[in-house]
């Protein structure tokens, strides 16, 4: 069955537990357009993938659902992952440790980059120099200078570049963007986003394979562009724990949340300043990064400014992924698979609390004046107003994101998450880390394109 063949289903539920008792909730199942119809397959994009670990294999599995692309090769530094790549793609493909063989080939149109963060820059610059279009996993950059160099190279080479925060291609985020743009939230100056986990996997304590050795792992290529270090399988397979290769909670989770906020609000810029707090409370396994990180950002916006509060906790999973937009006339909450819009009741009504400290005569006079000014008070509009939108079970925004990239490679038209967008989101996580590690407010100096303390 086509995974998008589900017909539209609107239904109404009374008294759903997630919202105020008595409120009527209208739930709508969002209906994805078929991937095949979204794209114009004048030709299949031939892509090579660099990095076929956890994400690279997931990308290959997602790409199998996209008829406009075909994998023509995979590179990985750990020998055993060559077989993992073939299994993920579901067929035999050429594999190598050295991705440059694919850059030399005229049969490769595009490169998917799913290496550890610190090698995004090198692989992207090499691919762009070879005339390839690039899909690069998030966070786009490991350092601010990396992202700036990538933007410059992509623009100079007139390449298509897509950063890999797949939610920006999600039908759910498109719905949230429509609600935000409709003005139904009123003035939004406050956004709160969180992503909590409470498991070793959620804290990046990934398995170290028994066959990991200097023979099966190309360690020298791994520590290119990083400080010299003797072979260490923990550093190779759990690189997210170390600042030499990874970007911590900022690069792993904040960047998804910031990308979501950017695409929903349309604010495609860098925060002017950020302040982080947090700590390493549980996973004292030699890692460099905190397992709890909270950051407050100031974002410039047309309405005078937006405060964004991000928090990720690897010691509690009370709430998974959630972004809340607090507006003067409504609140919108975006979770992994639903958007909920709860209008605020801003119906004019008699202000009763302040009259408690007045005399009976004063209160009566106030009430009489209010009634005279409001001869027919409007009914409260809160009842029946809550709307939720959900995606079908099994909906995969990664496939939509890859389809979006292939379409742009074909048409040479805009991608949803280009190098500017991806770089802005990545700088957001660098601001958070800078503030945390320097114990200072981090400010973004747009003139020099640097972070200052
Ligand atoms: N979009 C998402 O939801 C999502 C999810 C997970 C990871 N990611 C991102 O994907 C990237 C990879 O993460 P992962 O979890 O797959 O890590 P991983 O360690 O499982 O896999 C990375 C792979 O890259 C390979 N590699 C590194 N340098 C290479 C090079 N020069 N040539 C060839 N192969 C190279 C390594 O051998 C390794 O197998 C990271 O940037 C991460 O932030 C994105």
Coordinates of N, CA and C and ligand atoms in Angstrom, one line a residue, residues 49-59 74-79 81-82 96-100 113-120 122-123 135-140 163-167 195 197 206 216-218 221-224 235-240 245 247 251-253 255-256 397-398 401, ligand 1:
X49 N 26.8 8.6 -0.9 CA 26.7 9.0 0.5 C 28.0 8.8 1.2
X50 N 28.4 9.8 2.0 CA 29.6 9.8 2.8 C 29.3 9.7 4.3
X51 N 29.6 8.6 4.9 CA 29.2 8.4 6.3 C 27.9 7.5 6.3
X52 N 28.1 6.2 6.6 CA 26.9 5.3 6.7 C 26.8 4.7 8.0
X53 N 26.9 5.6 9.1 CA 26.6 5.1 10.4 C 25.1 5.2 10.7
X54 N 24.8 5.6 11.9 CA 23.4 5.6 12.3 C 22.5 6.4 11.3
X55 N 22.9 7.6 11.1 CA 22.1 8.5 10.3 C 22.2 8.2 8.8
X56 N 23.5 7.9 8.4 CA 23.7 7.6 7.0 C 22.8 6.4 6.5
X57 N 22.7 5.3 7.4 CA 21.9 4.2 7.1 C 20.4 4.6 7.1
X58 N 20.0 5.5 8.0 CA 18.6 5.9 8.0 C 18.3 6.7 6.8
X59 N 19.3 7.5 6.4 CA 19.0 8.3 5.1 C 18.8 7.4 3.9
X74 N 28.8 4.4 -1.7 CA 28.8 4.8 -0.2 C 30.2 4.7 0.3
X75 N 30.6 5.7 1.1 CA 31.9 5.8 1.7 C 31.8 5.8 3.2
X76 N 32.6 5.0 3.8 CA 32.6 5.0 5.3 C 34.0 4.6 5.8
X77 N 34.4 5.1 6.9 CA 35.8 4.9 7.4 C 35.8 3.6 8.2
X78 N 34.7 3.0 8.6 CA 34.6 1.8 9.4 C 34.1 0.7 8.4
X79 N 35.1 -0.2 8.1 CA 34.9 -1.2 7.1 C 33.5 -1.9 7.1
X81 N 30.7 -1.0 8.1 CA 29.6 -0.2 7.7 C 29.4 -0.2 6.2
X82 N 30.3 -0.7 5.4 CA 30.1 -0.9 4.0 C 28.9 -1.8 3.7
X96 N 33.7 2.3 -0.4 CA 35.1 2.6 -0.2 C 35.3 3.4 1.1
X97 N 36.5 3.5 1.5 CA 36.9 4.3 2.7 C 37.0 5.8 2.2
X98 N 37.4 5.9 0.9 CA 37.8 7.3 0.4 C 36.8 7.8 -0.5
X99 N 36.0 8.8 0.0 CA 34.8 9.3 -0.7 C 35.3 10.1 -2.0
X100 N 36.6 10.4 -2.1 CA 37.0 11.2 -3.2 C 36.8 10.5 -4.5
X113 N 26.0 14.0 2.9 CA 27.1 14.0 3.9 C 26.5 13.6 5.3
X114 N 26.9 12.5 5.9 CA 26.4 12.1 7.2 C 27.6 11.6 8.1
X115 N 28.6 12.4 8.0 CA 29.8 12.1 8.9 C 29.6 12.8 10.2
X116 N 30.5 12.6 11.2 CA 30.5 13.3 12.4 C 30.7 14.8 12.0
X117 N 30.2 15.7 12.9 CA 30.1 17.1 12.6 C 31.4 17.7 12.1
X118 N 32.5 17.3 12.7 CA 33.7 18.0 12.4 C 34.2 17.8 11.0
X119 N 33.7 16.9 10.3 CA 34.1 16.6 8.9 C 33.1 17.1 7.9
X120 N 32.0 17.8 8.3 CA 31.0 18.3 7.4 C 31.6 19.3 6.4
X122 N 34.9 19.7 5.5 CA 35.8 19.1 4.5 C 35.1 18.4 3.4
X123 N 34.2 17.6 3.7 CA 33.5 16.8 2.7 C 32.6 17.7 1.8
X135 N 23.7 17.5 0.1 CA 22.8 17.4 1.3 C 23.7 17.1 2.5
X136 N 23.7 18.0 3.4 CA 24.6 17.8 4.6 C 23.8 17.8 5.9
X137 N 24.1 16.7 6.6 CA 23.4 16.6 7.9 C 23.6 17.8 8.8
X138 N 22.6 17.9 9.7 CA 22.7 18.9 10.7 C 23.6 18.4 11.8
X139 N 24.2 19.3 12.7 CA 24.3 20.7 12.4 C 25.2 21.0 11.2
X140 N 24.9 21.9 10.4 CA 25.6 22.1 9.2 C 27.1 22.3 9.5
X163 N 20.6 21.6 4.1 CA 21.0 21.1 5.5 C 20.0 20.0 5.9
X164 N 20.4 19.1 6.8 CA 19.6 17.9 7.1 C 18.7 18.0 8.3
X165 N 18.1 19.1 8.6 CA 17.0 19.0 9.7 C 15.7 18.8 9.0
X166 N 15.4 17.5 8.9 CA 14.3 17.1 8.0 C 12.9 17.6 8.4
X167 N 12.8 18.0 9.7 CA 11.4 18.5 10.1 C 11.0 19.7 9.3
X195 N 13.5 19.1 24.4 CA 13.6 17.8 23.9 C 14.3 17.0 25.0
X197 N 15.3 13.3 27.1 CA 15.6 11.9 26.9 C 16.1 11.3 28.3
X206 N 26.6 4.9 22.7 CA 26.3 4.0 21.6 C 27.2 2.7 21.7
X216 N 40.2 -2.0 11.0 CA 38.9 -1.8 10.5 C 38.4 -0.4 10.4
X217 N 39.1 0.5 11.2 CA 38.7 1.9 11.2 C 39.8 2.7 10.7
X218 N 39.5 3.6 9.8 CA 40.5 4.6 9.2 C 40.6 5.8 10.1
X221 N 42.0 9.3 8.9 CA 41.0 10.2 8.2 C 40.0 10.8 9.1
X222 N 39.7 10.0 10.2 CA 38.7 10.5 11.1 C 39.2 11.7 11.9
X223 N 40.5 11.7 12.2 CA 40.9 12.9 13.0 C 41.6 14.0 12.2
X224 N 41.3 13.9 10.9 CA 41.7 15.0 10.0 C 40.9 16.2 10.6
X235 N 36.1 7.4 21.1 CA 36.0 8.7 20.4 C 35.4 8.5 19.0
X236 N 35.7 7.3 18.4 CA 35.1 7.1 17.0 C 33.6 6.9 17.0
X237 N 33.2 5.9 17.9 CA 31.8 5.6 17.8 C 30.9 6.4 18.7
X238 N 31.5 7.1 19.7 CA 30.7 8.0 20.5 C 31.3 9.5 20.4
X239 N 31.5 9.9 19.2 CA 32.1 11.2 18.9 C 31.3 12.3 19.5
X240 N 30.0 12.1 19.6 CA 29.1 13.2 20.1 C 29.5 13.7 21.5
X245 N 34.9 16.7 17.9 CA 34.2 16.2 16.8 C 32.7 16.5 16.8
X247 N 29.0 18.5 18.8 CA 28.5 19.8 19.2 C 27.6 19.7 20.4
X251 N 24.2 21.0 19.1 CA 24.3 20.5 17.7 C 23.4 19.3 17.4
X252 N 23.1 18.5 18.5 CA 22.3 17.4 18.3 C 20.8 17.7 18.3
X253 N 20.3 18.4 19.3 CA 18.9 18.6 19.4 C 18.5 20.1 19.3
X255 N 19.6 22.3 17.4 CA 19.5 22.7 16.0 C 18.2 22.3 15.3
X256 N 17.7 21.1 15.7 CA 16.4 20.7 15.1 C 15.3 21.7 15.6
X397 N 9.2 12.3 7.6 CA 9.6 13.6 7.0 C 11.0 13.5 6.4
X398 N 11.8 12.5 6.7 CA 13.1 12.4 6.1 C 13.0 12.2 4.6
X401 N 12.2 15.3 2.9 CA 13.3 16.3 2.9 C 14.3 15.9 1.8
Ligands
LIG1 N1 18.8 14.6 10.9 C1 18.8 13.8 12.0 O1 17.7 13.6 12.6 C2 20.1 13.2 12.4 C3 20.0 12.1 13.3 C4 21.2 11.5 13.7 C5 22.4 12.1 13.3 N2 22.4 13.2 12.5 C6 23.7 13.8 12.0 O2 24.3 12.9 11.1 C7 25.7 12.9 11.3 C8 26.2 11.5 11.5 O3 25.7 11.0 12.8 P1 25.6 9.5 13.1 O4 24.8 9.3 14.3 O5 25.2 8.7 11.9 O6 27.1 9.2 13.5 P2 27.9 7.8 13.3 O7 29.1 7.8 14.1 O8 26.9 6.6 13.5 O9 28.2 7.7 11.7 C9 29.2 8.6 11.2 C10 29.9 7.8 10.1 O10 30.7 8.8 9.3 C11 31.8 8.1 8.9 N3 32.8 9.0 8.5 C12 33.4 10.0 9.2 N4 34.2 10.7 8.4 C13 34.2 10.2 7.2 C14 34.9 10.4 6.0 N5 35.8 11.4 5.9 N6 34.7 9.6 5.0 C15 33.8 8.6 5.0 N7 33.1 8.3 6.2 C16 33.3 9.1 7.2 C17 32.3 7.3 10.1 O11 33.0 6.2 9.7 C18 30.9 6.8 10.7 O12 30.6 5.5 10.4 C19 26.0 13.9 12.4 O13 26.3 15.2 11.9 C20 24.7 14.0 13.2 O14 24.5 15.2 13.8 C21 21.3 13.7 12.1

